[in-house]
Coordinates of N, CA and C in Angstrom, one line a residue:
M18 N 0.9 -1.0 0.0 CA -0.2 -0.1 0.1 C 1.1 1.2 0.0
T19 N 0.4 2.2 -0.8 CA 1.5 3.6 -0.9 C 1.0 4.1 0.2
E20 N 2.3 4.8 1.0 CA 1.9 5.6 2.0 C 2.0 7.1 1.4
V21 N 0.7 7.7 2.1 CA 0.1 9.0 1.8 C 0.7 10.0 2.9
G22 N 1.8 11.0 2.5 CA 1.9 12.0 3.1 C 1.0 13.1 3.6
P23 N 1.2 14.0 4.4 CA 0.3 14.8 4.7 C -0.1 16.3 3.9
P24 N -1.3 16.5 3.5 CA -1.1 17.4 2.2 C -0.3 18.4 2.5
I25 N 0.0 19.3 0.9 CA 0.9 20.2 1.5 C 0.1 21.5 1.4
R26 N 0.1 22.2 2.4 CA -0.3 23.8 2.8 C 0.1 25.0 2.1
R27 N -0.8 25.9 1.9 CA 0.1 26.9 1.1 C 0.1 28.0 2.0
A28 N 1.2 28.7 2.2 CA 1.7 29.4 3.3 C 0.4 30.4 4.0
A29 N -0.1 30.7 5.2 CA -1.1 30.9 5.6 C -1.1 32.6 5.5
G30 N -2.1 33.3 5.1 CA -1.9 34.6 5.0 C -1.2 35.4 3.9
R31 N -0.4 34.2 2.7 CA 0.2 34.9 1.9 C -1.0 35.5 0.9
P32 N -0.9 36.6 0.5 CA -1.8 37.0 -0.5 C -1.7 36.7 -2.1
T33 N -2.8 36.2 -2.8 CA -2.3 36.1 -4.4 C -2.1 37.3 -5.1
R34 N -1.3 37.3 -6.3 CA -1.2 38.8 -7.1 C -2.1 39.2 -7.2
A35 N -3.6 38.8 -7.7 CA -4.8 39.5 -7.7 C -5.1 40.3 -6.5
Q36 N -4.9 39.5 -5.4 CA -5.6 40.1 -3.6 C -4.0 41.3 -3.6
A37 N -3.0 41.2 -3.8 CA -2.1 42.1 -3.8 C -2.5 43.4 -4.2
E38 N -2.7 43.1 -6.0 CA -3.2 44.2 -6.7 C -4.4 45.0 -6.1
A39 N -5.4 44.2 -5.8 CA -6.5 45.0 -5.2 C -6.1 46.2 -4.0
R40 N -5.3 45.2 -3.4 CA -5.0 45.7 -2.0 C -4.0 47.4 -2.2
H41 N -3.5 47.3 -3.4 CA -2.7 48.4 -3.7 C -3.4 49.3 -4.5
E42 N -4.5 48.8 -5.2 CA -5.5 49.7 -5.9 C -6.4 50.8 -4.2
E43 N -6.3 49.5 -3.5 CA -7.2 50.4 -2.2 C -6.3 51.5 -1.6
L44 N -5.2 51.2 -1.6 CA -4.3 52.3 -1.2 C -4.3 53.3 -1.7
L45 N -4.1 53.5 -2.9 CA -4.0 54.7 -4.1 C -5.3 55.2 -4.1
D46 N -6.4 54.5 -3.7 CA -7.5 55.5 -3.9 C -8.0 56.0 -2.5
T47 N -7.8 55.4 -1.4 CA -7.6 55.6 -0.2 C -6.8 57.0 -0.2
A48 N -5.6 56.6 -0.3 CA -4.8 57.9 -0.4 C -5.1 59.2 -1.2
L49 N -5.7 59.1 -2.4 CA -6.3 60.1 -2.9 C -7.3 60.9 -2.2
D50 N -7.8 60.2 -1.4 CA -9.5 60.6 -0.7 C -8.7 61.5 0.1
L51 N -8.1 60.7 1.1 CA -7.2 61.6 2.1 C -6.4 63.3 1.6
F52 N -5.6 62.9 0.5 CA -5.1 64.0 0.1 C -6.0 65.0 -0.3
L53 N -7.1 64.6 -0.8 CA -7.9 65.9 -1.2 C -8.8 66.1 0.1
E54 N -9.0 65.3 1.1 CA -10.0 65.9 2.2 C -9.0 66.9 3.1
Y55 N -7.5 66.5 3.3 CA -6.8 67.0 4.1 C -5.9 68.0 3.9
G56 N -5.6 67.8 2.2 CA -4.2 68.7 1.7 C -3.1 68.0 1.9
F57 N -2.1 68.0 1.0 CA -1.0 67.6 0.7 C -0.2 67.5 1.9
E58 N -0.1 68.8 2.6 CA 0.3 68.9 3.6 C 0.1 68.0 5.4
L59 N -1.6 68.2 5.3 CA -1.9 67.7 6.4 C -2.0 65.9 6.5
A60 N -2.2 65.7 5.3 CA -2.5 64.0 5.3 C -1.1 63.1 5.5
T61 N -1.2 62.4 6.2 CA 0.2 61.6 6.6 C 0.0 60.2 6.2
I62 N 1.3 59.9 5.9 CA 1.2 58.2 5.8 C 0.6 57.7 6.9
E63 N 1.1 57.7 7.9 CA 0.2 57.0 9.1 C -1.7 57.3 9.2
M64 N -1.7 58.4 8.7 CA -3.5 58.3 8.4 C -3.8 57.6 7.7
I65 N -3.1 57.4 6.3 CA -3.4 56.6 5.1 C -3.5 55.1 5.5
A66 N -2.6 55.0 6.1 CA -2.1 53.6 6.3 C -3.2 52.8 7.2
G67 N -3.5 53.8 8.3 CA -4.7 53.2 9.2 C -5.7 53.0 8.3
R68 N -6.2 54.1 7.5 CA -7.7 54.0 7.5 C -7.8 52.7 6.1
V69 N -6.5 52.2 5.5 CA -6.7 50.7 4.8 C -6.4 49.7 5.8
N70 N -6.2 49.9 6.9 CA -5.7 48.6 7.7 C -4.0 48.0 7.3
M71 N -3.2 48.7 7.0 CA -2.0 48.7 6.7 C -0.9 49.2 7.7
T72 N 0.6 48.6 7.8 CA 1.3 49.3 8.8 C 2.2 50.5 7.9
K73 N 2.6 51.3 8.5 CA 3.4 52.3 7.6 C 4.7 51.8 6.9
R74 N 5.1 50.3 7.6 CA 6.2 50.0 7.0 C 5.8 49.5 5.4
T75 N 4.6 49.0 5.4 CA 4.6 48.5 4.2 C 4.2 49.4 2.9
V76 N 3.7 50.5 3.3 CA 3.7 51.5 2.9 C 5.1 51.9 2.3
Y77 N 5.7 52.2 3.5 CA 7.1 52.6 3.2 C 7.9 52.0 1.9
A78 N 7.6 50.4 2.0 CA 8.2 49.6 1.0 C 8.2 49.6 -0.1
R79 N 6.6 50.3 -0.6 CA 6.4 50.5 -2.3 C 6.7 51.9 -2.2
Y80 N 6.5 53.0 -1.0 CA 6.8 54.4 -1.6 C 7.7 54.7 -0.5
P81 N 8.9 55.2 -0.9 CA 9.9 56.0 -0.2 C 9.2 57.1 0.6
D82 N 8.3 58.0 0.4 CA 7.8 59.2 0.9 C 6.4 59.6 0.5
K83 N 6.0 60.6 1.2 CA 4.6 61.0 1.0 C 4.2 61.5 -0.7
A84 N 5.7 62.1 -1.0 CA 5.1 62.7 -2.8 C 5.1 61.8 -3.6
S85 N 6.1 60.8 -3.5 CA 5.9 59.6 -4.2 C 4.8 58.7 -4.2
L86 N 3.8 58.5 -2.8 CA 2.7 58.1 -2.7 C 1.7 58.9 -3.4
F87 N 1.5 60.3 -3.0 CA 0.7 60.9 -3.7 C 0.8 61.2 -5.5
L88 N 2.0 61.3 -5.9 CA 2.0 60.8 -7.4 C 1.0 59.8 -8.0
A89 N 1.7 58.4 -7.1 CA 1.1 57.6 -7.7 C -0.2 57.6 -7.6
A90 N -1.0 57.9 -6.8 CA -2.4 58.2 -6.8 C -3.0 58.7 -7.8
V91 N -2.3 59.9 -7.9 CA -2.9 61.3 -8.9 C -2.6 60.1 -10.4
R92 N -1.7 59.7 -10.6 CA -1.4 59.1 -12.0 C -2.5 58.0 -12.1
R93 N -2.7 57.1 -11.0 CA -3.7 56.0 -11.4 C -4.9 56.6 -11.8
A94 N -5.2 57.8 -10.9 CA -6.8 58.0 -11.0 C -6.5 58.8 -12.5
I95 N -5.9 59.6 -13.3 CA -5.8 60.0 -14.4 C -5.7 58.8 -15.6
E96 N -4.8 58.0 -15.1 CA -4.9 56.7 -16.3 C -6.3 56.2 -16.2
R97 N -7.3 56.2 -15.3 CA -8.9 55.5 -15.5 C -9.5 56.5 -16.1
Q98 N -9.2 57.7 -16.7 CA -9.8 58.8 -17.4 C -9.3 58.5 -19.1
V99 N -8.0 57.7 -19.3 CA -7.7 57.7 -21.0 C -9.1 56.9 -21.3
V100 N -9.2 57.3 -22.6 CA -10.1 57.0 -23.5 C -9.2 56.1 -24.6
P101 N -9.9 54.9 -24.6 CA -8.9 54.1 -25.4 C -9.0 54.7 -27.1
A102 N -7.8 54.4 -27.8 CA -8.0 54.9 -28.9 C -9.4 54.4 -29.7
D103 N -9.8 53.0 -29.6 CA -10.5 52.5 -30.4 C -11.6 53.0 -30.5
V104 N -12.3 53.5 -28.8 CA -13.4 53.9 -28.7 C -13.7 55.4 -29.2
L105 N -12.5 55.9 -29.4 CA -12.5 57.2 -29.6 C -13.1 57.3 -31.3
A106 N -12.3 56.1 -32.0 CA -12.6 56.2 -33.5 C -14.2 55.6 -33.6
G107 N -14.5 54.9 -32.8 CA -15.7 54.6 -32.8 C -16.9 55.8 -32.8
F108 N -16.7 56.9 -32.5 CA -17.4 58.0 -32.7 C -17.2 58.8 -34.0
D109 N -16.1 58.6 -34.8 CA -16.1 58.9 -36.2 C -16.7 58.6 -37.3
N110 N -18.1 58.6 -37.4 CA -18.9 58.3 -38.2 C -19.6 58.7 -39.2
G111 N -18.3 60.1 -40.1 CA -19.2 60.3 -40.8 C -19.8 61.8 -40.8
D112 N -20.4 62.0 -39.7 CA -21.5 63.1 -39.4 C -20.2 63.8 -38.1
L113 N -19.9 65.1 -38.7 CA -19.0 65.7 -37.7 C -19.4 66.5 -36.7
A114 N -20.5 66.8 -37.0 CA -21.4 67.4 -35.6 C -21.3 66.5 -34.3
A115 N -22.0 65.0 -34.8 CA -22.6 63.7 -33.8 C -21.3 63.6 -33.3
T116 N -20.1 63.6 -34.4 CA -18.7 63.2 -33.7 C -18.6 64.1 -32.4
L117 N -18.4 65.4 -32.9 CA -18.0 66.5 -32.0 C -19.0 66.3 -30.7
T118 N -20.2 66.3 -30.7 CA -21.0 66.0 -29.6 C -20.8 64.6 -28.9
A119 N -20.5 64.0 -29.2 CA -20.3 62.4 -28.3 C -19.2 62.4 -27.8
V120 N -17.5 63.2 -28.4 CA -16.7 63.2 -27.7 C -16.9 64.5 -26.6
A121 N -17.5 65.5 -26.7 CA -17.8 66.4 -25.4 C -18.5 65.8 -24.5
R122 N -19.6 64.9 -24.8 CA -20.5 64.5 -23.9 C -19.7 63.3 -23.3
L123 N -19.0 62.5 -23.7 CA -17.9 61.8 -23.6 C -17.3 62.4 -21.7
R124 N -16.2 63.1 -22.3 CA -15.0 63.8 -21.4 C -16.2 64.7 -20.4
I125 N -17.2 65.0 -20.7 CA -18.1 65.6 -19.4 C -18.6 64.6 -18.5
D126 N -19.0 63.7 -19.1 CA -19.3 62.5 -18.3 C -18.5 62.0 -17.6
Q127 N -17.4 62.0 -18.2 CA -16.0 61.5 -17.1 C -15.7 62.2 -16.0
V128 N -15.9 63.7 -16.2 CA -15.7 64.5 -15.1 C -16.6 64.5 -14.0
M129 N -18.0 63.8 -14.2 CA -19.2 63.6 -13.6 C -18.9 62.4 -12.1
T130 N -17.9 61.6 -13.2 CA -17.5 60.4 -12.4 C -16.8 60.9 -11.2
P131 N -17.2 59.6 -9.7 CA -16.4 60.0 -8.4 C -14.9 60.2 -9.0
N132 N -14.4 59.3 -9.6 CA -12.8 59.2 -9.8 C -12.6 60.7 -10.5
G133 N -13.3 60.6 -11.7 CA -13.4 62.3 -12.5 C -13.4 63.4 -11.7
L134 N -14.2 63.5 -10.8 CA -14.4 64.8 -9.7 C -13.5 65.0 -8.7
R135 N -12.6 64.0 -8.1 CA -11.6 63.9 -7.1 C -10.4 64.6 -8.0
L136 N -10.3 63.9 -9.0 CA -9.1 64.1 -9.9 C -9.2 65.8 -10.1
Q137 N -10.1 66.1 -10.6 CA -10.1 67.9 -10.6 C -9.8 68.4 -9.9
R138 N -10.3 68.0 -8.7 CA -10.4 68.9 -7.4 C -9.0 68.8 -6.8
I139 N -8.0 67.5 -7.1 CA -6.9 67.2 -6.4 C -6.1 68.4 -7.5
I140 N -6.4 68.2 -8.8 CA -5.3 69.1 -9.7 C -5.4 70.8 -9.3
N141 N -6.7 71.1 -9.0 CA -7.0 72.3 -8.7 C -6.5 72.6 -7.3
T142 N -6.4 71.9 -6.6 CA -5.8 72.6 -5.3 C -4.1 72.2 -5.1
E143 N -3.6 71.2 -5.5 CA -2.6 70.8 -5.9 C -1.3 71.0 -7.1
S144 N -1.8 71.5 -8.0 CA -1.1 71.2 -9.2 C 0.0 72.5 -9.1
Y145 N -0.4 73.4 -8.2 CA 0.7 74.7 -8.0 C 2.1 73.8 -7.2
R146 N 1.7 72.9 -6.7 CA 3.0 72.6 -5.6 C 3.4 71.4 -6.5
F147 N 2.8 70.2 -7.3 CA 3.1 69.5 -8.0 C 2.7 69.6 -9.7
P148 N 3.2 70.7 -10.5 CA 2.9 71.0 -11.8 C 2.9 70.0 -12.5
E149 N 3.8 68.6 -12.3 CA 3.3 67.7 -13.4 C 2.5 67.0 -13.2
I150 N 1.3 66.9 -12.2 CA -0.2 66.4 -12.5 C -0.7 67.0 -13.3
F151 N -0.5 68.3 -13.7 CA -1.5 69.2 -14.9 C -0.7 68.6 -15.9
V152 N 0.4 68.2 -16.0 CA 1.2 68.2 -17.3 C 0.9 66.4 -17.8
A153 N 0.8 65.7 -16.4 CA 0.6 64.2 -16.9 C -0.8 64.1 -17.3
N154 N -1.4 64.5 -16.9 CA -3.2 64.8 -17.1 C -3.3 65.5 -18.4
Y155 N -3.0 66.3 -19.1 CA -3.1 66.7 -20.3 C -2.4 65.7 -21.2
D156 N -0.7 65.2 -20.6 CA -0.7 64.2 -22.1 C -1.1 63.1 -22.0
L157 N -1.7 62.2 -20.8 CA -2.3 60.9 -20.7 C -4.3 60.7 -21.0
S158 N -4.5 62.0 -20.9 CA -6.1 61.9 -20.9 C -6.6 63.0 -21.9
A159 N -6.4 64.2 -21.9 CA -7.3 65.4 -22.4 C -6.0 65.3 -23.7
G160 N -4.9 65.3 -23.8 CA -4.5 65.5 -25.2 C -5.0 64.4 -26.6
P161 N -4.5 63.5 -26.1 CA -5.2 62.3 -27.2 C -6.7 63.0 -27.7
V162 N -7.5 63.0 -26.8 CA -8.8 63.6 -27.2 C -8.4 64.8 -28.1
V163 N -7.6 65.8 -27.8 CA -7.7 67.2 -28.6 C -7.0 66.6 -30.0
D164 N -6.1 65.6 -30.2 CA -5.2 64.9 -31.0 C -6.4 64.6 -32.0
F165 N -7.8 63.6 -31.1 CA -8.5 62.8 -32.2 C -9.0 63.9 -32.9
V166 N -9.8 64.9 -32.0 CA -10.5 66.1 -32.5 C -9.8 66.7 -33.8
A167 N -8.6 66.9 -33.9 CA -8.2 68.0 -34.8 C -7.8 66.8 -36.0
G168 N -7.8 65.6 -36.0 CA -7.9 64.6 -36.9 C -8.8 64.6 -37.7
V169 N -9.9 64.7 -36.8 CA -11.1 64.7 -37.5 C -11.4 65.9 -38.2
L170 N -11.0 67.1 -37.6 CA -11.0 68.2 -38.4 C -10.2 68.3 -39.6
D171 N -9.0 67.8 -39.5 CA -8.4 67.5 -40.8 C -9.0 66.7 -42.0
R172 N -9.7 65.8 -41.6 CA -10.4 65.0 -42.5 C -11.6 65.8 -43.3
A173 N -12.1 66.6 -42.2 CA -13.4 67.5 -42.8 C -13.0 68.5 -43.8
I174 N -11.5 69.1 -43.3 CA -11.1 70.0 -44.7 C -10.6 69.9 -45.6
A175 N -10.2 68.4 -45.6 CA -9.9 67.9 -46.9 C -11.3 67.3 -47.6
A176 N -12.2 67.2 -47.0 CA -13.6 66.7 -47.7 C -14.3 67.8 -48.2
G177 N -13.8 69.0 -47.8 CA -14.5 70.3 -47.9 C -15.5 70.6 -47.3
T178 N -16.0 70.0 -46.2 CA -17.2 70.3 -45.3 C -16.7 71.6 -44.3
I179 N -15.6 71.7 -44.2 CA -15.2 73.0 -43.1 C -13.8 73.6 -43.8
A180 N -14.2 74.9 -43.9 CA -12.7 75.8 -44.5 C -11.4 75.5 -43.7
P181 N -10.5 75.6 -44.4 CA -8.8 75.4 -43.7 C -9.0 76.1 -42.9
T182 N -8.1 75.4 -41.6 CA -7.4 76.0 -40.7 C -6.8 75.5 -39.7
N183 N -6.2 75.9 -38.7 CA -5.7 75.3 -37.9 C -6.2 74.1 -37.1
S184 N -5.9 72.8 -37.6 CA -6.9 72.3 -36.4 C -6.7 71.9 -35.1
G185 N -5.3 71.9 -34.8 CA -4.8 72.1 -33.7 C -5.1 72.8 -32.4
Q186 N -5.5 74.2 -33.2 CA -5.9 75.0 -32.1 C -7.1 75.3 -32.2
A187 N -7.9 74.6 -33.2 CA -9.3 74.7 -33.3 C -9.9 73.6 -32.6
A188 N -9.1 72.5 -32.3 CA -9.7 71.5 -31.3 C -9.2 71.6 -29.9
R189 N -8.3 72.3 -29.6 CA -7.7 72.9 -28.0 C -9.1 74.2 -27.7
A190 N -9.4 74.7 -28.6 CA -10.5 75.9 -28.5 C -12.1 75.2 -28.4
F191 N -12.0 74.3 -29.1 CA -13.0 73.5 -28.5 C -13.3 72.8 -27.4
M192 N -12.4 71.9 -27.3 CA -12.7 71.3 -26.3 C -12.6 72.0 -24.8
S193 N -11.9 73.0 -25.0 CA -12.0 74.3 -23.7 C -13.1 74.5 -23.7
M194 N -13.8 75.3 -24.9 CA -15.2 75.7 -24.5 C -16.0 74.7 -24.0
V195 N -16.4 73.7 -24.8 CA -17.4 73.0 -25.0 C -17.3 72.1 -23.0
V196 N -16.0 71.8 -23.0 CA -15.8 71.1 -21.6 C -15.4 71.9 -20.5
G197 N -14.3 72.7 -21.0 CA -13.6 73.5 -19.4 C -15.0 73.9 -18.6
G198 N -15.8 74.7 -18.9 CA -16.7 75.9 -18.6 C -17.8 74.6 -17.7
Q199 N -17.9 73.4 -18.3 CA -18.7 72.4 -17.7 C -18.3 72.0 -16.0
V200 N -16.5 71.9 -16.6 CA -16.0 71.3 -15.6 C -15.9 72.2 -14.6
R201 N -15.4 73.3 -14.7 CA -15.4 74.4 -13.8 C -17.1 74.3 -13.0
S202 N -18.0 74.3 -13.1 CA -19.6 74.1 -12.6 C -19.5 72.9 -11.8
I203 N -19.5 71.8 -12.5 CA -19.2 70.3 -11.9 C -18.4 70.8 -10.4
V204 N -17.4 70.7 -10.8 CA -16.2 70.6 -10.0 C -16.7 71.8 -8.3
A205 N -17.3 72.8 -8.8 CA -17.8 73.9 -7.7 C -18.9 73.5 -6.9
G206 N -19.7 72.0 -7.8 CA -21.0 71.4 -6.8 C -22.2 71.9 -7.8
R207 N -22.5 72.6 -9.0 CA -23.3 72.9 -9.4 C -23.2 72.5 -11.0
P208 N -23.7 71.2 -10.8 CA -23.5 70.4 -12.2 C -24.7 70.9 -12.9
P209 N -24.6 71.2 -14.1 CA -25.6 71.3 -15.2 C -26.6 70.1 -15.1
T210 N -27.7 70.5 -15.6 CA -28.9 69.4 -16.1 C -28.4 69.0 -17.3
P211 N -29.2 67.5 -17.4 CA -29.1 67.0 -18.6 C -29.7 67.7 -19.8
E212 N -30.8 68.5 -19.5 CA -31.3 69.5 -20.6 C -30.2 70.7 -20.7
Q213 N -29.8 71.2 -19.7 CA -28.6 72.2 -19.8 C -27.2 71.8 -20.6
L214 N -27.0 70.5 -20.4 CA -25.6 70.3 -21.0 C -25.8 70.1 -22.7
D215 N -27.1 69.1 -22.8 CA -27.7 69.1 -24.0 C -27.3 70.3 -24.9
E216 N -27.7 71.3 -24.5 CA -28.2 72.7 -24.9 C -26.7 73.5 -24.9
R217 N -25.9 73.8 -23.8 CA -24.3 73.9 -23.9 C -23.5 73.4 -25.1
V218 N -23.7 71.7 -25.0 CA -22.8 71.1 -26.1 C -23.1 71.7 -27.7
Q219 N -24.6 71.2 -27.6 CA -24.7 71.6 -29.1 C -24.6 73.2 -29.4
F220 N -24.7 73.7 -28.6 CA -24.4 75.4 -29.1 C -23.2 75.6 -29.5
T221 N -22.2 75.1 -28.9 CA -20.7 74.8 -28.8 C -20.4 74.2 -30.5
V222 N -20.7 73.1 -30.4 CA -20.8 72.6 -31.7 C -21.4 73.3 -32.8
G223 N -22.3 74.0 -32.5 CA -23.1 74.9 -33.7 C -22.0 76.3 -34.1
L224 N -21.3 76.3 -32.7 CA -20.3 77.7 -33.2 C -19.0 77.5 -33.5
L225 N -18.7 76.3 -33.5 CA -17.3 75.7 -34.1 C -17.6 75.7 -35.5
L226 N -18.5 75.0 -36.0 CA -18.9 74.4 -37.2 C -19.4 76.0 -37.8
D227 N -20.1 76.9 -37.5 CA -20.7 77.8 -38.3 C -19.3 78.9 -38.7
G228 N -18.2 78.9 -37.5 CA -17.0 79.7 -37.5 C -16.3 79.0 -38.9
L229 N -16.2 77.7 -39.1 CA -15.4 77.2 -40.2 C -16.0 76.5 -41.2
R230 N -17.5 77.4 -41.3 CA -17.9 76.9 -42.5 C -17.2 77.4 -43.9
P231 N -17.2 76.5 -45.1 CA -16.7 77.3 -46.4 C -17.2 78.4 -46.5
R232 N -16.3 79.3 -47.1 CA -17.0 80.7 -47.7 C -17.0 80.5 -49.0

């Protein structure tokens, strides 16, 4: 008869990779919440670690100081706002007004999510101290959308739908007008109603297209 040894047990308490990543996500989310609530100066590693039931040593093993934790938390929030290229491409259906409207609504809707709202607020309050978060937000999140809009305008120019123009400047001006104003209201706690959003987006799209109408 073959002798059977005791079952091999997995080390107790050792988290799986998925569990470790989930804990890391919780750490970054909590850190961003506390940095927003208390400000960078008053929020502490001890406070953040306590909120997620971690030791300070565990946090410091991954982030050597408070600034590196702050920047990682903000970058993660920015990455969550990135629109995949294939999603943007799906908006380009040949109808210029509809494409611009869809892109504008997407960006506004993103800001109205919990992640988008706290990201905008933390950028507003801490970008003077960490200007790199403003740059990262544009480079990773807003910039690709502006570039997409510029490409849509370039194709419309080539097709004769709109007059020749500096498509990059036009795209930046459009996104600033159609999204920037709504963001300020949303962050201030006065979000527009769905009806107001529709009216404002349609007005701005019409303003751009009227200004670029071939003469």
